Amino acid sequence: MTQPIDIVLAFNDFFWAPAYAVMRSTCLTTHRRADIRFHILTDGITEAHRRDLAAIEGEFGASLIYYDLNQSSDFAALSTKVRGDGLHPSIVYARLIFDRLLPPTIQRVIYLDSDTLVLTDIAKLLTTDLEGHALGGVLDPSWLHAAFNRDIKTNRDLYDPADPYFNSGVLVIDVDKWRAADLMGHVDRLKDLGVLHRLYHDQGLLNLVFRNRFKILDPRWNMLSPGPDVKALGPYILHYTGRAKPWHLNAPVAHARAYRHIMTNALFYRYWHYRLRRRILPFWRNRGSDEGSTAIYRGA
């Protein structure tokens, strides 16, 4: 029996369209489309957006499996302890407890952020030799800022700048070893020590727990903040970590046009209008100008 390709994503309703692009790009670049199982951790997706995502199943035969975080006591407990913000809502921490949600028979998964684009067969990543480690990840070239912040002094009691530090947006994970690491226990201990808020969200915590105990992957598996010239390096997965996102109009990023077509033109522009309504119209309403804001939207 062929081993399934289990992929975990965690996103809220606002990122349904980028998540669709992640899943569609994953399916387009492998012959094993029907073996893929997308495990979707979410705190709520509208029925209309679920219908958009269901097109992945119809087009490729892949499976979408939803996990309602609103029904998870583990996620409820985690959300009371971690620090979220506008760019990193609490759902980004859901990956820490995926092992408590997925069936216990699953032994290995790939985790993908919703701002990635897969350009090669994901099955190759799944079979990576982790050399006995719980996970594999790509080194983060922005590790000094992520771990130490200003003057490279913050968190020097927690990290050593000479140690490798990975980006958590693309990971291949041995589930049993991940479970054995007891990440929720680490959250509690770090909270009690008063240092949890100093970490760079879930990535900072994972680098603390797995310091010097992870497999370093080829950087092409997680090409960060990719500008147009990155295409020449032959990346396997693009990770749009910079301010410019491929769902922005005329974004100066690698494979911007391909991204739009993978998302599909119809969904790309529908998502653009959705973001406009969500982010710009409230600004004008707060200024008491509902009529003017509607005119701006219609003319966009």
mmCIF file of C-alpha atoms in Angstrom:
data_model
loop_
_atom_site.group_PDB
_atom_site.id
_atom_site.type_symbol
_atom_site.label_atom_id
_atom_site.label_comp_id
_atom_site.label_asym_id
_atom_site.label_seq_id
_atom_site.Cartn_x
_atom_site.Cartn_y
_atom_site.Cartn_z
ATOM 1 C CA MET A 1 0.000 0.000 0.000
ATOM 2 C CA THR A 2 1.328 3.437 -0.934
ATOM 3 C CA GLN A 3 2.112 5.661 2.030
ATOM 4 C CA PRO A 4 -0.222 8.684 2.202
ATOM 5 C CA ILE A 5 1.282 12.150 1.959
ATOM 6 C CA ASP A 6 -0.001 13.919 5.063
ATOM 7 C CA ILE A 7 0.253 17.702 4.998
ATOM 8 C CA VAL A 8 -0.821 20.003 7.840
ATOM 9 C CA LEU A 9 -1.978 23.588 7.346
ATOM 10 C CA ALA A 10 -3.307 25.984 9.975
ATOM 11 C CA PHE A 11 -5.231 29.045 8.823
ATOM 12 C CA ASN A 12 -8.298 31.122 9.550
ATOM 13 C CA ASP A 13 -11.015 32.160 7.135
ATOM 14 C CA PHE A 14 -9.087 35.237 5.975
ATOM 15 C CA PHE A 15 -6.418 33.047 4.346
ATOM 16 C CA TRP A 16 -8.640 30.529 2.596
ATOM 17 C CA ALA A 17 -7.526 31.637 -0.881
ATOM 18 C CA PRO A 18 -3.739 31.532 -0.237
ATOM 19 C CA ALA A 19 -4.243 28.127 1.410
ATOM 20 C CA TYR A 20 -6.031 27.002 -1.754
ATOM 21 C CA ALA A 21 -2.976 28.098 -3.776
ATOM 22 C CA VAL A 22 -0.689 26.126 -1.453
ATOM 23 C CA MET A 23 -2.761 22.979 -1.862
ATOM 24 C CA ARG A 24 -3.258 23.344 -5.603
ATOM 25 C CA SER A 25 0.457 23.958 -6.209
ATOM 26 C CA THR A 26 1.231 20.866 -4.116
ATOM 27 C CA CYS A 27 -1.094 18.735 -6.229
ATOM 28 C CA LEU A 28 0.050 20.152 -9.545
ATOM 29 C CA THR A 29 3.692 19.266 -8.915
ATOM 30 C CA THR A 30 3.356 15.588 -7.980
ATOM 31 C CA HIS A 31 2.026 12.496 -9.737
ATOM 32 C CA ARG A 32 0.783 11.207 -6.374
ATOM 33 C CA ARG A 33 -2.118 13.637 -6.110
ATOM 34 C CA ALA A 34 -4.647 11.090 -4.877
ATOM 35 C CA ASP A 35 -2.294 10.088 -2.024
ATOM 36 C CA ILE A 36 -2.330 13.575 -0.506
ATOM 37 C CA ARG A 37 -4.303 14.233 2.662
ATOM 38 C CA PHE A 38 -4.508 17.888 3.690
ATOM 39 C CA HIS A 39 -5.152 18.204 7.420
ATOM 40 C CA ILE A 40 -6.665 21.658 7.912
ATOM 41 C CA LEU A 41 -6.555 23.171 11.403
ATOM 42 C CA THR A 42 -8.969 26.098 11.518
ATOM 43 C CA ASP A 43 -11.072 28.149 13.888
ATOM 44 C CA GLY A 44 -13.818 28.597 11.319
ATOM 45 C CA ILE A 45 -14.191 28.719 7.540
ATOM 46 C CA THR A 46 -17.401 29.863 5.863
ATOM 47 C CA GLU A 47 -19.378 27.408 3.765
ATOM 48 C CA ALA A 48 -18.680 29.494 0.648
ATOM 49 C CA HIS A 49 -14.939 29.293 1.228
ATOM 50 C CA ARG A 50 -15.146 25.578 1.982
ATOM 51 C CA ARG A 51 -16.737 25.108 -1.412
ATOM 52 C CA ASP A 52 -13.753 26.868 -2.988
ATOM 53 C CA LEU A 53 -11.350 24.582 -1.139
ATOM 54 C CA ALA A 54 -13.377 21.495 -2.063
ATOM 55 C CA ALA A 55 -12.351 22.079 -5.682
ATOM 56 C CA ILE A 56 -8.979 20.545 -4.710
ATOM 57 C CA GLU A 57 -10.710 17.230 -4.085
ATOM 58 C CA GLY A 58 -12.669 17.415 -7.321
ATOM 59 C CA GLU A 59 -9.704 18.362 -9.498
ATOM 60 C CA PHE A 60 -7.040 16.076 -8.056
ATOM 61 C CA GLY A 61 -8.644 13.414 -5.875
ATOM 62 C CA ALA A 62 -6.732 14.633 -2.821
ATOM 63 C CA SER A 63 -8.465 14.610 0.578
ATOM 64 C CA LEU A 64 -9.279 17.595 2.792
ATOM 65 C CA ILE A 65 -9.760 16.786 6.480
ATOM 66 C CA TYR A 66 -10.912 19.591 8.784
ATOM 67 C CA TYR A 67 -10.172 19.961 12.495
ATOM 68 C CA ASP A 68 -12.312 22.519 14.331
ATOM 69 C CA LEU A 69 -10.064 24.252 16.826
ATOM 70 C CA ASN A 70 -13.113 25.732 18.519
ATOM 71 C CA GLN A 71 -13.865 22.204 19.716
ATOM 72 C CA SER A 72 -10.340 21.569 20.995
ATOM 73 C CA SER A 73 -9.735 22.016 24.725
ATOM 74 C CA ASP A 74 -5.988 21.852 24.029
ATOM 75 C CA PHE A 75 -6.179 24.801 21.655
ATOM 76 C CA ALA A 76 -8.412 26.732 24.070
ATOM 77 C CA ALA A 77 -5.821 26.249 26.805
ATOM 78 C CA LEU A 78 -2.968 27.141 24.473
ATOM 79 C CA SER A 79 -4.679 30.330 23.301
ATOM 80 C CA THR A 80 -4.808 31.677 26.852
ATOM 81 C CA LYS A 81 -1.039 31.415 27.201
ATOM 82 C CA VAL A 82 0.480 32.501 23.893
ATOM 83 C CA ARG A 83 0.893 35.956 22.391
ATOM 84 C CA GLY A 84 -0.904 36.716 19.158
ATOM 85 C CA ASP A 85 -0.992 39.902 17.109
ATOM 86 C CA GLY A 86 -2.355 41.214 13.827
ATOM 87 C CA LEU A 87 0.270 39.427 11.748
ATOM 88 C CA HIS A 88 0.420 36.303 13.895
ATOM 89 C CA PRO A 89 -3.020 35.439 15.315
ATOM 90 C CA SER A 90 -3.205 32.662 17.866
ATOM 91 C CA ILE A 91 -4.035 30.109 15.166
ATOM 92 C CA VAL A 92 -0.377 30.084 14.082
ATOM 93 C CA TYR A 93 0.313 28.188 17.308
ATOM 94 C CA ALA A 94 -2.072 25.391 16.319
ATOM 95 C CA ARG A 95 0.805 23.480 14.707
ATOM 96 C CA LEU A 96 2.156 22.900 18.224
ATOM 97 C CA ILE A 97 -0.764 20.569 18.998
ATOM 98 C CA PHE A 98 -1.395 18.934 15.630
ATOM 99 C CA ASP A 99 -0.236 15.614 17.130
ATOM 100 C CA ARG A 100 -3.184 15.752 19.534
ATOM 101 C CA LEU A 101 -5.667 16.244 16.715
ATOM 102 C CA LEU A 102 -4.559 13.965 13.889
ATOM 103 C CA PRO A 103 -5.137 10.188 13.972
ATOM 104 C CA PRO A 104 -2.430 8.463 16.077
ATOM 105 C CA THR A 105 -1.539 6.137 13.197
ATOM 106 C CA ILE A 106 0.079 8.974 11.210
ATOM 107 C CA GLN A 107 3.846 8.784 11.617
ATOM 108 C CA ARG A 108 5.167 11.634 9.467
ATOM 109 C CA VAL A 109 3.738 14.917 8.232
ATOM 110 C CA ILE A 110 4.792 18.003 6.341
ATOM 111 C CA TYR A 111 3.741 21.366 7.729
ATOM 112 C CA LEU A 112 3.259 24.265 5.298
ATOM 113 C CA ASP A 113 2.489 27.911 6.016
ATOM 114 C CA SER A 114 -0.303 29.450 3.972
ATOM 115 C CA ASP A 115 2.054 31.892 2.234
ATOM 116 C CA THR A 116 4.041 29.196 0.447
ATOM 117 C CA LEU A 117 4.057 27.917 -3.125
ATOM 118 C CA VAL A 118 5.171 24.374 -3.899
ATOM 119 C CA LEU A 119 7.208 23.970 -7.091
ATOM 120 C CA THR A 120 8.428 20.364 -6.915
ATOM 121 C CA ASP A 121 7.216 16.940 -5.835
ATOM 122 C CA ILE A 122 6.401 17.206 -2.116
ATOM 123 C CA ALA A 123 6.815 13.424 -1.738
ATOM 124 C CA LYS A 124 10.589 13.967 -1.927
ATOM 125 C CA LEU A 125 10.433 16.071 1.224
ATOM 126 C CA LEU A 126 8.293 13.521 3.039
ATOM 127 C CA THR A 127 10.952 10.822 2.666
ATOM 128 C CA THR A 128 13.823 12.979 3.965
ATOM 129 C CA ASP A 129 16.161 11.169 6.353
ATOM 130 C CA LEU A 130 15.764 13.099 9.605
ATOM 131 C CA GLU A 131 18.734 11.267 11.135
ATOM 132 C CA GLY A 132 16.827 10.488 14.315
ATOM 133 C CA HIS A 133 15.510 14.020 14.869
ATOM 134 C CA ALA A 134 11.918 15.082 15.425
ATOM 135 C CA LEU A 135 11.912 17.511 12.527
ATOM 136 C CA GLY A 136 13.728 18.981 9.592
ATOM 137 C CA GLY A 137 13.736 22.655 8.670
ATOM 138 C CA VAL A 138 15.603 25.250 6.634
ATOM 139 C CA LEU A 139 17.925 27.722 8.340
ATOM 140 C CA ASP A 140 16.409 31.190 8.615
ATOM 141 C CA PRO A 141 18.713 33.910 7.202
ATOM 142 C CA SER A 142 16.916 36.441 9.431
ATOM 143 C CA TRP A 143 17.632 34.460 12.581
ATOM 144 C CA LEU A 144 19.495 37.249 14.366
ATOM 145 C CA HIS A 145 16.488 39.551 14.261
ATOM 146 C CA ALA A 146 13.945 36.802 14.911
ATOM 147 C CA ALA A 147 15.775 35.440 17.937
ATOM 148 C CA PHE A 148 17.574 38.465 19.375
ATOM 149 C CA ASN A 149 15.793 41.596 18.144
ATOM 150 C CA ARG A 150 17.468 44.945 18.825
ATOM 151 C CA ASP A 151 21.219 45.161 19.368
ATOM 152 C CA ILE A 152 21.418 41.354 19.322
ATOM 153 C CA LYS A 153 21.029 41.434 23.097
ATOM 154 C CA THR A 154 17.469 40.332 23.705
ATOM 155 C CA ASN A 155 17.161 36.618 24.563
ATOM 156 C CA ARG A 156 20.895 35.965 24.816
ATOM 157 C CA ASP A 157 19.997 34.029 27.965
ATOM 158 C CA LEU A 158 17.774 31.748 25.867
ATOM 159 C CA TYR A 159 19.655 31.311 22.585
ATOM 160 C CA ASP A 160 23.254 31.274 21.414
ATOM 161 C CA PRO A 161 23.720 33.214 18.136
ATOM 162 C CA ALA A 162 26.245 30.592 17.038
ATOM 163 C CA ASP A 163 23.557 27.875 17.068
ATOM 164 C CA PRO A 164 21.501 27.054 13.952
ATOM 165 C CA TYR A 165 17.972 28.511 13.896
ATOM 166 C CA PHE A 166 15.277 27.268 11.510
ATOM 167 C CA ASN A 167 12.231 28.870 9.938
ATOM 168 C CA SER A 168 9.058 27.053 10.974
ATOM 169 C CA GLY A 169 7.023 27.735 7.813
ATOM 170 C CA VAL A 170 8.051 24.485 6.115
ATOM 171 C CA LEU A 171 8.773 21.471 8.299
ATOM 172 C CA VAL A 172 8.933 17.725 7.872
ATOM 173 C CA ILE A 173 8.038 16.087 11.176
ATOM 174 C CA ASP A 174 8.395 12.691 12.828
ATOM 175 C CA VAL A 175 5.102 12.694 14.733
ATOM 176 C CA ASP A 176 6.104 10.288 17.523
ATOM 177 C CA LYS A 177 9.258 12.252 18.341
ATOM 178 C CA TRP A 178 7.344 15.547 18.115
ATOM 179 C CA ARG A 179 4.772 14.161 20.557
ATOM 180 C CA ALA A 180 7.483 12.965 22.909
ATOM 181 C CA ALA A 181 8.903 16.507 23.055
ATOM 182 C CA ASP A 182 5.772 17.595 25.018
ATOM 183 C CA LEU A 183 5.467 21.077 23.510
ATOM 184 C CA MET A 184 2.482 21.996 25.685
ATOM 185 C CA GLY A 185 4.575 21.214 28.729
ATOM 186 C CA HIS A 186 7.268 23.571 27.429
ATOM 187 C CA VAL A 187 4.643 26.289 26.905
ATOM 188 C CA ASP A 188 3.583 25.947 30.543
ATOM 189 C CA ARG A 189 7.135 25.997 31.859
ATOM 190 C CA LEU A 190 8.152 28.998 29.767
ATOM 191 C CA LYS A 191 4.989 30.802 30.820
ATOM 192 C CA ASP A 192 5.815 30.154 34.479
ATOM 193 C CA LEU A 193 9.357 31.424 33.930
ATOM 194 C CA GLY A 194 7.979 34.638 32.416
ATOM 195 C CA VAL A 195 9.850 34.295 29.103
ATOM 196 C CA LEU A 196 7.152 32.975 26.736
ATOM 197 C CA HIS A 197 6.244 36.491 25.568
ATOM 198 C CA ARG A 198 9.869 37.118 24.559
ATOM 199 C CA LEU A 199 9.883 34.387 21.924
ATOM 200 C CA TYR A 200 9.187 34.963 18.239
ATOM 201 C CA HIS A 201 5.839 33.238 18.329
ATOM 202 C CA ASP A 202 5.741 29.476 17.699
ATOM 203 C CA GLN A 203 8.993 29.600 15.722
ATOM 204 C CA GLY A 204 10.916 30.904 18.698
ATOM 205 C CA LEU A 205 9.490 28.221 20.938
ATOM 206 C CA LEU A 206 10.284 25.415 18.489
ATOM 207 C CA ASN A 207 13.866 26.622 18.117
ATOM 208 C CA LEU A 208 14.233 26.670 21.870
ATOM 209 C CA VAL A 209 12.823 23.170 22.336
ATOM 210 C CA PHE A 210 14.709 21.609 19.407
ATOM 211 C CA ARG A 211 17.922 23.616 19.677
ATOM 212 C CA ASN A 212 20.721 21.710 17.944
ATOM 213 C CA ARG A 213 18.326 18.776 17.549
ATOM 214 C CA PHE A 214 16.896 19.137 14.062
ATOM 215 C CA LYS A 215 17.832 18.121 10.552
ATOM 216 C CA ILE A 216 19.009 21.056 8.431
ATOM 217 C CA LEU A 217 17.269 20.898 5.052
ATOM 218 C CA ASP A 218 18.392 22.131 1.657
ATOM 219 C CA PRO A 219 17.416 25.850 1.574
ATOM 220 C CA ARG A 220 15.528 25.279 -1.663
ATOM 221 C CA TRP A 221 12.796 23.599 0.407
ATOM 222 C CA ASN A 222 11.940 26.929 2.033
ATOM 223 C CA MET A 223 13.151 29.872 -0.051
ATOM 224 C CA LEU A 224 12.333 32.856 2.126
ATOM 225 C CA SER A 225 11.153 36.282 0.945
ATOM 226 C CA PRO A 226 11.780 35.344 -2.696
ATOM 227 C CA GLY A 227 12.406 38.190 -5.121
ATOM 228 C CA PRO A 228 12.062 37.653 -8.880
ATOM 229 C CA ASP A 229 15.704 36.584 -9.314
ATOM 230 C CA VAL A 230 15.262 33.641 -6.940
ATOM 231 C CA LYS A 231 13.832 31.611 -9.816
ATOM 232 C CA ALA A 232 17.377 31.092 -11.114
ATOM 233 C CA LEU A 233 18.222 29.115 -7.953
ATOM 234 C CA GLY A 234 15.656 26.434 -8.715
ATOM 235 C CA PRO A 235 13.629 26.649 -5.479
ATOM 236 C CA TYR A 236 11.455 23.728 -4.403
ATOM 237 C CA ILE A 237 9.122 25.762 -2.189
ATOM 238 C CA LEU A 238 8.769 29.547 -2.146
ATOM 239 C CA HIS A 239 7.858 31.164 1.158
ATOM 240 C CA TYR A 240 6.625 34.728 0.795
ATOM 241 C CA THR A 241 7.719 36.028 4.186
ATOM 242 C CA GLY A 242 8.333 39.638 3.130
ATOM 243 C CA ARG A 243 5.834 42.475 2.964
ATOM 244 C CA ALA A 244 5.190 41.819 -0.732
ATOM 245 C CA LYS A 245 2.781 38.922 -1.156
ATOM 246 C CA PRO A 246 1.939 37.161 -4.399
ATOM 247 C CA TRP A 247 -1.770 37.894 -3.903
ATOM 248 C CA HIS A 248 -0.995 41.629 -4.084
ATOM 249 C CA LEU A 249 -1.368 43.234 -7.483
ATOM 250 C CA ASN A 250 1.967 43.573 -9.326
ATOM 251 C CA ALA A 251 3.938 42.170 -6.384
ATOM 252 C CA PRO A 252 7.733 42.105 -6.984
ATOM 253 C CA VAL A 253 8.082 38.461 -5.992
ATOM 254 C CA ALA A 254 9.175 35.273 -7.734
ATOM 255 C CA HIS A 255 6.541 33.507 -9.833
ATOM 256 C CA ALA A 256 3.933 36.205 -9.217
ATOM 257 C CA ARG A 257 2.116 35.467 -12.472
ATOM 258 C CA ALA A 258 2.280 31.713 -11.971
ATOM 259 C CA TYR A 259 0.920 32.165 -8.445
ATOM 260 C CA ARG A 260 -2.109 34.038 -9.769
ATOM 261 C CA HIS A 261 -2.831 31.309 -12.284
ATOM 262 C CA ILE A 262 -2.369 28.563 -9.702
ATOM 263 C CA MET A 263 -4.814 30.336 -7.403
ATOM 264 C CA THR A 264 -6.863 30.837 -10.616
ATOM 265 C CA ASN A 265 -7.630 34.276 -11.969
ATOM 266 C CA ALA A 266 -11.217 34.167 -10.730
ATOM 267 C CA LEU A 267 -10.264 33.408 -7.119
ATOM 268 C CA PHE A 268 -7.268 35.768 -7.201
ATOM 269 C CA TYR A 269 -9.393 38.797 -8.020
ATOM 270 C CA ARG A 270 -12.218 37.701 -5.762
ATOM 271 C CA TYR A 271 -9.716 37.453 -2.912
ATOM 272 C CA TRP A 272 -8.298 40.875 -3.795
ATOM 273 C CA HIS A 273 -11.764 42.404 -3.487
ATOM 274 C CA TYR A 274 -12.410 40.447 -0.288
ATOM 275 C CA ARG A 275 -9.251 41.849 1.300
ATOM 276 C CA LEU A 276 -10.202 45.334 0.154
ATOM 277 C CA ARG A 277 -13.589 45.068 1.833
ATOM 278 C CA ARG A 278 -12.115 43.638 5.022
ATOM 279 C CA ARG A 279 -9.249 46.068 5.440
ATOM 280 C CA ILE A 280 -10.071 49.325 3.736
ATOM 281 C CA LEU A 281 -13.812 49.755 4.164
ATOM 282 C CA PRO A 282 -13.709 49.658 7.990
ATOM 283 C CA PHE A 283 -11.214 52.536 7.881
ATOM 284 C CA TRP A 284 -13.652 54.700 5.947
ATOM 285 C CA ARG A 285 -16.600 53.646 8.059
ATOM 286 C CA ASN A 286 -14.713 54.683 11.167
ATOM 287 C CA ARG A 287 -14.403 58.102 9.574
ATOM 288 C CA GLY A 288 -18.165 58.211 9.076
ATOM 289 C CA SER A 289 -17.945 57.856 5.306
ATOM 290 C CA ASP A 290 -19.754 54.665 4.361
ATOM 291 C CA GLU A 291 -20.975 56.050 1.065
ATOM 292 C CA GLY A 292 -17.530 57.201 0.029
ATOM 293 C CA SER A 293 -15.954 53.881 0.976
ATOM 294 C CA THR A 294 -18.435 51.963 -1.160
ATOM 295 C CA ALA A 295 -17.643 54.197 -4.102
ATOM 296 C CA ILE A 296 -13.932 53.536 -3.662
ATOM 297 C CA TYR A 297 -14.512 49.796 -3.554
ATOM 298 C CA ARG A 298 -16.658 49.802 -6.675
ATOM 299 C CA GLY A 299 -14.078 51.794 -8.539
ATOM 300 C CA ALA A 300 -11.117 49.650 -7.445
#
